[in-house]
mmCIF file of C-alpha atoms and ligand atoms in Angstrom:
data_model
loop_
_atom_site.group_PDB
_atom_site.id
_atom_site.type_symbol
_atom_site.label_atom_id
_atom_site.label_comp_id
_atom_site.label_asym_id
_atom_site.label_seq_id
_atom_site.Cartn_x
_atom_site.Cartn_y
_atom_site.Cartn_z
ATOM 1 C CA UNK Y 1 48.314 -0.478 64.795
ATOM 2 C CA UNK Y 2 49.249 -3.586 62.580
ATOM 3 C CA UNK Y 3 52.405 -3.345 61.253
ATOM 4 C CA UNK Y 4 53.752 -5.257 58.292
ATOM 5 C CA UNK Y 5 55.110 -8.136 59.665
ATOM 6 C CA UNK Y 6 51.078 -8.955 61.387
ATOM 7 C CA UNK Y 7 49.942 -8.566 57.670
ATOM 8 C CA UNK Y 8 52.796 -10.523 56.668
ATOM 9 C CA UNK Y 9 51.270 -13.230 58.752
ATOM 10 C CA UNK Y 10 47.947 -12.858 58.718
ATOM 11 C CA UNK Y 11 47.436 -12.739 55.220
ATOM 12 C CA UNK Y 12 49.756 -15.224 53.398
ATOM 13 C CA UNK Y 13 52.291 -14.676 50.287
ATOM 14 C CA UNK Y 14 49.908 -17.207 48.348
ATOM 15 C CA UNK Y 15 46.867 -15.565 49.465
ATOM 16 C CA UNK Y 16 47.785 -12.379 48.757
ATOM 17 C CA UNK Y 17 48.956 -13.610 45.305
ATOM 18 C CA UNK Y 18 45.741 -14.963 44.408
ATOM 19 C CA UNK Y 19 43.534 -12.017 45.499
ATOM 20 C CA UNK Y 20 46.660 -10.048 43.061
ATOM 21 C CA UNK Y 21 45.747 -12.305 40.213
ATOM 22 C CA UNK Y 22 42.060 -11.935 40.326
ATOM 23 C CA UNK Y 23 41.988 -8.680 40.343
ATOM 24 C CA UNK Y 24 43.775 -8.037 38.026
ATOM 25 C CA UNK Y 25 42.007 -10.607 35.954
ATOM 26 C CA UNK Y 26 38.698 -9.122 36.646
ATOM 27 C CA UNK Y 27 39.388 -5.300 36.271
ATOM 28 C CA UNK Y 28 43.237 -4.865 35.127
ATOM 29 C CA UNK Y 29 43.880 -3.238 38.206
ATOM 30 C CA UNK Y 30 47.819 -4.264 39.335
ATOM 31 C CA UNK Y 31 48.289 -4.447 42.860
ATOM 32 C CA UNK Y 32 51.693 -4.664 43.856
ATOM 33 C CA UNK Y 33 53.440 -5.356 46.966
ATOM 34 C CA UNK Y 34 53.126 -1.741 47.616
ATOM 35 C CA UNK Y 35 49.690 -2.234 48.240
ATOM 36 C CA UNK Y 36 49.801 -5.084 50.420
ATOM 37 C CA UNK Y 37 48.517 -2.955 53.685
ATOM 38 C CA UNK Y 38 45.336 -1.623 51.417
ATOM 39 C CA UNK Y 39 44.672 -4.949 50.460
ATOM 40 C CA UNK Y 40 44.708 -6.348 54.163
ATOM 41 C CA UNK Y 41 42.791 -3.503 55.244
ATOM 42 C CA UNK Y 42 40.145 -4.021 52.617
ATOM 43 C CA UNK Y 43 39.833 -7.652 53.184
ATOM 44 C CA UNK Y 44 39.434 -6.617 57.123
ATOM 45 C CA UNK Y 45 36.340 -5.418 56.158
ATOM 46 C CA UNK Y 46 35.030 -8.190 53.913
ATOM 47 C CA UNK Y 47 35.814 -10.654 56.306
ATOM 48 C CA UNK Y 48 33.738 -8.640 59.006
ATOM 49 C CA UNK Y 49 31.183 -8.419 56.017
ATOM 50 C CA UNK Y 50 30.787 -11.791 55.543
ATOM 51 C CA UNK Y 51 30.768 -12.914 58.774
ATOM 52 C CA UNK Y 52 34.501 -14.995 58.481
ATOM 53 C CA UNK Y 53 36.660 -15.758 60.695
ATOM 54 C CA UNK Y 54 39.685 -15.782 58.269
ATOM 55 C CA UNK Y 55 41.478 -14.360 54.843
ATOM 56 C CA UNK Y 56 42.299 -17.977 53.849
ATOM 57 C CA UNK Y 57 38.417 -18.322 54.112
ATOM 58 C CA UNK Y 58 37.664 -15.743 51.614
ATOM 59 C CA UNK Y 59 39.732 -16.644 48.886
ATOM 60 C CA UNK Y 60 38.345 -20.244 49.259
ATOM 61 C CA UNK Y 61 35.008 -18.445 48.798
ATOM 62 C CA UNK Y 62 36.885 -16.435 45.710
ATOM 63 C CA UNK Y 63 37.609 -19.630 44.322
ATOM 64 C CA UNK Y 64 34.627 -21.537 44.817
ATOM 65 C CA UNK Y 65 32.833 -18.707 43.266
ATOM 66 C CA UNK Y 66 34.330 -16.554 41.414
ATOM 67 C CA UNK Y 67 31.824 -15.123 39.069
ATOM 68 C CA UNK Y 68 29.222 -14.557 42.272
ATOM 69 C CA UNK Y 69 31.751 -12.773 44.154
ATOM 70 C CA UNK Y 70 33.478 -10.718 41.590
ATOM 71 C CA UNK Y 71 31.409 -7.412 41.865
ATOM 72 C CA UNK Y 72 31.213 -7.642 45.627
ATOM 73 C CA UNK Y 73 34.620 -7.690 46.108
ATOM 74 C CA UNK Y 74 35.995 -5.643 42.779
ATOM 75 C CA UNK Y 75 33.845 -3.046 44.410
ATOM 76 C CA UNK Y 76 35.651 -3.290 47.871
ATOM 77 C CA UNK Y 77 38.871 -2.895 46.054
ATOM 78 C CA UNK Y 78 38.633 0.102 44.074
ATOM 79 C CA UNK Y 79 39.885 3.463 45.139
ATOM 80 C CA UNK Y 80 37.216 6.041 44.073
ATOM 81 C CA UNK Y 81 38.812 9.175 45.154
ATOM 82 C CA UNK Y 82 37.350 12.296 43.275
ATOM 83 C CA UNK Y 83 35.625 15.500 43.681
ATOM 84 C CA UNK Y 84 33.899 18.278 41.683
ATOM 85 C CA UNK Y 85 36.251 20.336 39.561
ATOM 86 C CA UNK Y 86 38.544 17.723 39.929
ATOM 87 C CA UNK Y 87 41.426 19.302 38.044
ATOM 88 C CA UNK Y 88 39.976 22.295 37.075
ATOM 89 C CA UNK Y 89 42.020 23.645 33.697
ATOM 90 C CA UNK Y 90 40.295 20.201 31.943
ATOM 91 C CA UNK Y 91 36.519 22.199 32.561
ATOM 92 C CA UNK Y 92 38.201 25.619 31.463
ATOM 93 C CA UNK Y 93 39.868 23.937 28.418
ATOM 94 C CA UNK Y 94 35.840 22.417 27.400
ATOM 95 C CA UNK Y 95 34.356 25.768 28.408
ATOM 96 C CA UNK Y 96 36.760 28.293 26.863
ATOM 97 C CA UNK Y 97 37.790 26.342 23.654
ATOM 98 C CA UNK Y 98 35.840 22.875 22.990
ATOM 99 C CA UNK Y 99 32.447 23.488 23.923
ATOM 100 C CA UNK Y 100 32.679 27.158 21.529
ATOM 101 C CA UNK Y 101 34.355 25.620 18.835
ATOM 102 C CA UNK Y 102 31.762 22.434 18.338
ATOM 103 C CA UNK Y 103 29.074 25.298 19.179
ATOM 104 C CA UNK Y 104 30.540 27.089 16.025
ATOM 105 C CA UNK Y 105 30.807 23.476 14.026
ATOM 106 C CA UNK Y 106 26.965 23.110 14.049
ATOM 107 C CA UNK Y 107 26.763 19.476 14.189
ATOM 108 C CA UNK Y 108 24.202 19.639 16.710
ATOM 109 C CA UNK Y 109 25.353 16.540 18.497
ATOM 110 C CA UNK Y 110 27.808 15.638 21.074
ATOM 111 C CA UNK Y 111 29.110 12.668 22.783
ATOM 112 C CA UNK Y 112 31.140 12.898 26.213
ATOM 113 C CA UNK Y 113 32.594 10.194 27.752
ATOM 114 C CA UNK Y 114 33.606 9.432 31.246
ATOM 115 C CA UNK Y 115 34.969 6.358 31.350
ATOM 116 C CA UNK Y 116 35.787 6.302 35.209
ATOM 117 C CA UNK Y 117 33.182 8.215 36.592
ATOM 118 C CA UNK Y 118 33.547 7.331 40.502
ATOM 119 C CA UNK Y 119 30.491 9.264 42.415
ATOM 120 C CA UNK Y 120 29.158 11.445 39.751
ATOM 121 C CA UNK Y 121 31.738 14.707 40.813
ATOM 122 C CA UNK Y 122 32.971 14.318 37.197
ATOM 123 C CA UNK Y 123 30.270 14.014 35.142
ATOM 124 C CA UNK Y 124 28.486 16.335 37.077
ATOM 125 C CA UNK Y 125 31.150 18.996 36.745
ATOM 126 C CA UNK Y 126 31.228 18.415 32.647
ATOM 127 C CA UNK Y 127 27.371 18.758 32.898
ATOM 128 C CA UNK Y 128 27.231 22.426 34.457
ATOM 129 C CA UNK Y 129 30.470 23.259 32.178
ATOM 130 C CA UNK Y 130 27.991 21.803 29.155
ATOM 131 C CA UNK Y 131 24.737 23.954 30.527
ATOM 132 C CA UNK Y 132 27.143 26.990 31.551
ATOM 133 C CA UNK Y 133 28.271 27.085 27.634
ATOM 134 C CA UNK Y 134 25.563 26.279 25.807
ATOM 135 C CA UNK Y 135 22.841 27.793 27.735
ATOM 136 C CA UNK Y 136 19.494 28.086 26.024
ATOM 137 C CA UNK Y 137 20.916 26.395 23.109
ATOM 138 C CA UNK Y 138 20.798 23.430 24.229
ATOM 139 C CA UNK Y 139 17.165 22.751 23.552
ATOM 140 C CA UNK Y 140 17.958 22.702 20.281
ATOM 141 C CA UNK Y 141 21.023 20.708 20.271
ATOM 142 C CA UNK Y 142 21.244 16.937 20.984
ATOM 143 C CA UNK Y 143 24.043 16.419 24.337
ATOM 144 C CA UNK Y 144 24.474 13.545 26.026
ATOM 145 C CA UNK Y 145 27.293 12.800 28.661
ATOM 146 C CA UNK Y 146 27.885 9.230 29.534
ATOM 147 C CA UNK Y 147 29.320 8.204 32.494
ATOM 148 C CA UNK Y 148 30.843 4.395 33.438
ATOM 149 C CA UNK Y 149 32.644 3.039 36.126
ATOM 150 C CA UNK Y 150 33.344 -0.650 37.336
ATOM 151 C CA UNK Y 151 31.830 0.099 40.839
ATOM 152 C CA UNK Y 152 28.121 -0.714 40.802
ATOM 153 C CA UNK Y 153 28.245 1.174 44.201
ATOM 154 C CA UNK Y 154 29.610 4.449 43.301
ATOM 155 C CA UNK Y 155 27.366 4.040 40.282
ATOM 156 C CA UNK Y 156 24.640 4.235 42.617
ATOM 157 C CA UNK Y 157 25.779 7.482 44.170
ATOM 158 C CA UNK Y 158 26.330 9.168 40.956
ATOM 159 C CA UNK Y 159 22.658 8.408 40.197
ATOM 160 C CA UNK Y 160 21.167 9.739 43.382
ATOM 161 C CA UNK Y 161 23.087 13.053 43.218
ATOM 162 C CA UNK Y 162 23.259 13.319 46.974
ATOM 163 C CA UNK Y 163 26.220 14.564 47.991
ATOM 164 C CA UNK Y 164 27.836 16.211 51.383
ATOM 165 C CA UNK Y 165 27.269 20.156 51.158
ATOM 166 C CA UNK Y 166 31.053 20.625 52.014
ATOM 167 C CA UNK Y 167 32.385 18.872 48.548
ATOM 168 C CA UNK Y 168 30.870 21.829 47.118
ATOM 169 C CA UNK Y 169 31.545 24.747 49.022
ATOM 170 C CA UNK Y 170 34.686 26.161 47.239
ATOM 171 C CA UNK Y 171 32.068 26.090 44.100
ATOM 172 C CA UNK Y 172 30.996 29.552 42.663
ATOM 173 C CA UNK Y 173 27.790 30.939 43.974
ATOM 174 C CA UNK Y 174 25.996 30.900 40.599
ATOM 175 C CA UNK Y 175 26.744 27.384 39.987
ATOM 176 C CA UNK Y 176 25.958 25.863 43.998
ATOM 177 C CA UNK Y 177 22.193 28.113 43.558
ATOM 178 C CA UNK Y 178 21.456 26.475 39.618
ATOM 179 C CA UNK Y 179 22.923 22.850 40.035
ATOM 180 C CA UNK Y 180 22.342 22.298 43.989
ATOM 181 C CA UNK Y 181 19.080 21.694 46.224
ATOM 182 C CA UNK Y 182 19.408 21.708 49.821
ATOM 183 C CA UNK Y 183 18.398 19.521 52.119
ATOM 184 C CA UNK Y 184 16.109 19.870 54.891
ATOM 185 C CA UNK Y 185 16.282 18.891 58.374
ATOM 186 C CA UNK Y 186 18.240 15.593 59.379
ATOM 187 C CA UNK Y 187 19.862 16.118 55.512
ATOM 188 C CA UNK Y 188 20.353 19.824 56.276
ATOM 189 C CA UNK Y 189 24.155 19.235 55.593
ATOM 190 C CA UNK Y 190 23.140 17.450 51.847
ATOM 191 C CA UNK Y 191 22.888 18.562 48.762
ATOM 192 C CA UNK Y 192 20.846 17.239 45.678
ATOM 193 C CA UNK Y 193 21.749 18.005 42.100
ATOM 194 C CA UNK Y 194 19.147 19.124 40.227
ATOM 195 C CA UNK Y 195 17.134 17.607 37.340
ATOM 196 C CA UNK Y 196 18.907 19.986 34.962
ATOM 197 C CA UNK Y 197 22.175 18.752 34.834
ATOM 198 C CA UNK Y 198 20.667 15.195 36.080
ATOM 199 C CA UNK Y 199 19.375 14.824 32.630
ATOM 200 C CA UNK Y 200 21.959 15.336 30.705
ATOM 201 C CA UNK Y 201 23.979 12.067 32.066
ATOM 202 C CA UNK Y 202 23.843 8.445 31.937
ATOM 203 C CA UNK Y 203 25.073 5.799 34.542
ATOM 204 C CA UNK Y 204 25.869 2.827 33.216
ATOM 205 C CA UNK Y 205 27.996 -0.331 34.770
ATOM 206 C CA UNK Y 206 31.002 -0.679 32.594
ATOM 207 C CA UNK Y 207 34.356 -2.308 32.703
ATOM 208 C CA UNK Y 208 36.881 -0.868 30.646
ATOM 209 C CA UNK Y 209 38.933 -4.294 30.197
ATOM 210 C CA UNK Y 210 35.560 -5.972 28.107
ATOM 211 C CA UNK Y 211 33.836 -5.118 25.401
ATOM 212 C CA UNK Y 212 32.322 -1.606 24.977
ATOM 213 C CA UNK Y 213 28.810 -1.384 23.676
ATOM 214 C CA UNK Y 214 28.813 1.792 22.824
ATOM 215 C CA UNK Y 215 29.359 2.660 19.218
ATOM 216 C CA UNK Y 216 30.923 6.646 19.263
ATOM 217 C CA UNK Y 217 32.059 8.466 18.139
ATOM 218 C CA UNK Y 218 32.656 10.430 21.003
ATOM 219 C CA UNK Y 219 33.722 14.243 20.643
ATOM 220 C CA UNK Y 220 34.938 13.867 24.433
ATOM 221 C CA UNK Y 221 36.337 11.307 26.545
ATOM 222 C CA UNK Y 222 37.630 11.508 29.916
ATOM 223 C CA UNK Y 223 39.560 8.742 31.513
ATOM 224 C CA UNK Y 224 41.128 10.703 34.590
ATOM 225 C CA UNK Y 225 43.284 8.839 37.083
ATOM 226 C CA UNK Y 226 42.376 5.141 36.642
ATOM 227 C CA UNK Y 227 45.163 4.261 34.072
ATOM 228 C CA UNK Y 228 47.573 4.858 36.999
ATOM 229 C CA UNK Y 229 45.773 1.258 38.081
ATOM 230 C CA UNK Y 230 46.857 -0.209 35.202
ATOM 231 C CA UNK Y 231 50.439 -1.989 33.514
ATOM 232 C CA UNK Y 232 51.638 0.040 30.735
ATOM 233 C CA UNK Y 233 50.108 -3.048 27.965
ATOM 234 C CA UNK Y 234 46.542 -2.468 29.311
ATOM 235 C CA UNK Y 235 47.256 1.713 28.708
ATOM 236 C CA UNK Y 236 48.653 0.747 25.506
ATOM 237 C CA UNK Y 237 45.293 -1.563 24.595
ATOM 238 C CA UNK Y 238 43.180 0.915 26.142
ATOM 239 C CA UNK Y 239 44.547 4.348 24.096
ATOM 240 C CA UNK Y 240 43.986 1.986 20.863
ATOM 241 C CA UNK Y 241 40.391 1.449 21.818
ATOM 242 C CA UNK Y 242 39.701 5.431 22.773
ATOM 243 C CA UNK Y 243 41.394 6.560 19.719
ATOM 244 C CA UNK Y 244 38.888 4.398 17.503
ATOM 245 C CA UNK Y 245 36.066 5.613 19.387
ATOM 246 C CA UNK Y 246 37.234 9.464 18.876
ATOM 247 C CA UNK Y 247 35.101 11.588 16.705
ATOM 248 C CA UNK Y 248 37.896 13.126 13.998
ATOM 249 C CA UNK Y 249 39.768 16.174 16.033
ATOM 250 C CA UNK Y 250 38.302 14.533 19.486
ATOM 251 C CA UNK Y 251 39.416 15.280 22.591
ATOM 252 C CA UNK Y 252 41.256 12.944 25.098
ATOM 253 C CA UNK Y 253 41.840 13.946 28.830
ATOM 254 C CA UNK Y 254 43.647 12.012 31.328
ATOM 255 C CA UNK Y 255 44.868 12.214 35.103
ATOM 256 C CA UNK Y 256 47.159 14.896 36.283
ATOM 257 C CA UNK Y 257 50.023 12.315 36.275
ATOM 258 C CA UNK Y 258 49.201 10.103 33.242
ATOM 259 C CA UNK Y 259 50.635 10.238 30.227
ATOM 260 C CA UNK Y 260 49.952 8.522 26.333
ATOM 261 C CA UNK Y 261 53.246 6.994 26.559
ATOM 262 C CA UNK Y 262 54.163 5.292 23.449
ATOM 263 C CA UNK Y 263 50.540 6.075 21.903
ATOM 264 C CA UNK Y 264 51.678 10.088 21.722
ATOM 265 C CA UNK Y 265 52.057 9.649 18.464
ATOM 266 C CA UNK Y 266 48.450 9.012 17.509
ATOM 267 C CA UNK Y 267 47.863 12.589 19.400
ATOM 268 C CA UNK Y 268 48.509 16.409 19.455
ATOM 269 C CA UNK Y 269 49.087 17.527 23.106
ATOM 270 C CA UNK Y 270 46.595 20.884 23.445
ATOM 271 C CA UNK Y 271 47.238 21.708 26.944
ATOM 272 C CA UNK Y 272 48.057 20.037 30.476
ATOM 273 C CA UNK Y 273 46.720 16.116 29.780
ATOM 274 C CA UNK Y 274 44.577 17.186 26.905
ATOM 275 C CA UNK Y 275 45.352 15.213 23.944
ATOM 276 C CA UNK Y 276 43.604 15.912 20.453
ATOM 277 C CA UNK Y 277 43.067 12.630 18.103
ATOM 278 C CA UNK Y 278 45.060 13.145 14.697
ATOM 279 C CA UNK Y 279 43.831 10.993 11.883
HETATM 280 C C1 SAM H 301 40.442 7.372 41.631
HETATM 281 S S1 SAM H 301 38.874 7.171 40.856
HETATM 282 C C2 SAM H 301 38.937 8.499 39.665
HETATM 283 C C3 SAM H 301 37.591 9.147 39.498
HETATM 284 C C4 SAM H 301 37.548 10.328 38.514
HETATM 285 N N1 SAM H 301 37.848 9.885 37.176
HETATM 286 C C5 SAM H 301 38.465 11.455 38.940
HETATM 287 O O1 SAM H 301 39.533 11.622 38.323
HETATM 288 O O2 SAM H 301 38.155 12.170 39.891
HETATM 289 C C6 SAM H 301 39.138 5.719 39.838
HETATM 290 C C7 SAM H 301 37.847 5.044 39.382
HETATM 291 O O3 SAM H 301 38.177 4.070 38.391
HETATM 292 C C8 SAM H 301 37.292 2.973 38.532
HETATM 293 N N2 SAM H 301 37.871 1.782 37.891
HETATM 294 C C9 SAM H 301 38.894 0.997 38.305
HETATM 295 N N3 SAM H 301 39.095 -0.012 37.445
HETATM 296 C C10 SAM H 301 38.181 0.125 36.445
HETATM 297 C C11 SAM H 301 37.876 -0.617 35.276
HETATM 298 N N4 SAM H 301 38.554 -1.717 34.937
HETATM 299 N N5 SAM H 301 36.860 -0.195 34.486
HETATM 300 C C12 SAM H 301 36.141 0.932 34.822
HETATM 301 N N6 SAM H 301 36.384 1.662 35.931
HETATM 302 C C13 SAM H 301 37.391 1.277 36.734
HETATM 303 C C14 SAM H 301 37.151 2.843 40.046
HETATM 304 O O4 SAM H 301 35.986 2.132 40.409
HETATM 305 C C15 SAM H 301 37.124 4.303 40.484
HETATM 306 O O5 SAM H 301 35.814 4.786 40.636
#
């Protein structure tokens, strides 16, 4: 095993230091010196990747191209760590009070945001919660659920739907037989989602520190354990920017251990994480 001294060594103060900087140029993403053993295990496999024979060698490469690496390597150092039901009391909250209540309002429209989407475990859980509520309804109602991450590679997941039969197993029966194919033979232990909840979601590449194309307003959005990623001025910046994009009354749901800090103001807590805009 390497200890910390090795990574000390093999991957320099000013190297390390750079690949800090960059990252957190490119994606706001601080990595401190906490993470200094992710990092070197990370850039392990890059290195291997790229057929190098050194980390020095990379960051020259990082230098000499910036632009042309970036979503290479942003995408080797995000953590993408999620699963369906993630966090389950956020998909009771939309099932037992949102989803009735904008039922009830009419408008015939909604807008759900997931800003940090990972895999697809998250927008796929707010689709089923959407199709579980709304049921035949929604034929007549116009739902869309949009779904963003940095990570053109978990994008790419999210899109194909395939998934590992044993992230869903703890999933009610009702819910695994609508929302789930399985697969056959050498994918025997896959699952596909199905074009029902498929449908209702968009993957799109999107990188919460530039500009957002999307014009709202957004009765949802869902920005679940990224922020922790981020300094407190880029939470700041970024609760400024989901508050604009809020429908009036929307909802805004973070991580299990985030928090609106200074921006609680602009918000009425409704339950664990759940924050409702106030105007
Ligand atoms: C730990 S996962 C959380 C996934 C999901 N929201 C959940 O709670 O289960 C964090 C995700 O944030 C994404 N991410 C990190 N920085 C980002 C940025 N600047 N813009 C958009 N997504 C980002 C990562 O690629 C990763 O997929």
């Amino acid at each position: 095993m390497t200890n910390a001294r090795d990574i000390k060594q093999q991957l320099s103060d000013d190297d390390f230091n750079f690949v800090c900087d960059y990252v957190y140029q490119k994606s706001g993403i601080v990595l401190s010196d906490s993470k200094r053993e992710m990092v070197y295990r990370r850039f392990t496999r890059i290195i291997r990747d790229r057929h190098l024979t050194s980390f020095s060698d990379y960051c020259e490469l990082l230098k000499s191209d910036p632009e042309g690496e970036e979503r290479y390597f942003i995408n080797a150092v995000t953590t993408n760590l999620t699963s369906f039901f993630r966090e389950e009391h956020h998909f009771d909250y939309l099932a037992q009070h949102e989803l009735p209540h904008l039922i009830k309002k009419g408008s015939k429209r909604i807008r759900i945001w997931c800003s940090a989407s990972s895999t697809g475990e998250e927008p796929y859980s707010i689709a089923m919660t959407v199709k579980e509520s709304f049921k035949t309804l929604l034929n007549t109602w116009d739902v869309k659920i949009l779904a963003t991450d940095i990570d053109s590679n978990v994008l790419n997941t999210g899109k194909q739907g395939i998934y590992e039969y044993k992230g869903i197993e703890d999933m009610p029966e009702h819910l695994v037989k609508k929302y789930f194919s399985r697969g056959m033979g050498v994918n025997s232990t896959k699952v596909k989602t199905t074009s029902d909840i498929q449908n209702l979601i968009t993957f799109k590449e999107l990188n919460l520190m530039n500009d957002w194309p999307m014009k709202g307003p957004f009765d949802v959005i869902f920005c679940r354990n990224v922020l922790i990623y981020f300094d407190k001025k880029t939470q700041l910046e970024l609760f400024e920017r989901f508050h604009k994009l809020l429908a009036p009354n929307g909802l805004l749901i973070l991580g299990h251990s985030e928090n609106l800090g200074a921006f609680q103001q602009y918000f009425k807590s409704v339950g664990r994480t759940i924050f409702r805009k106030l105007d």
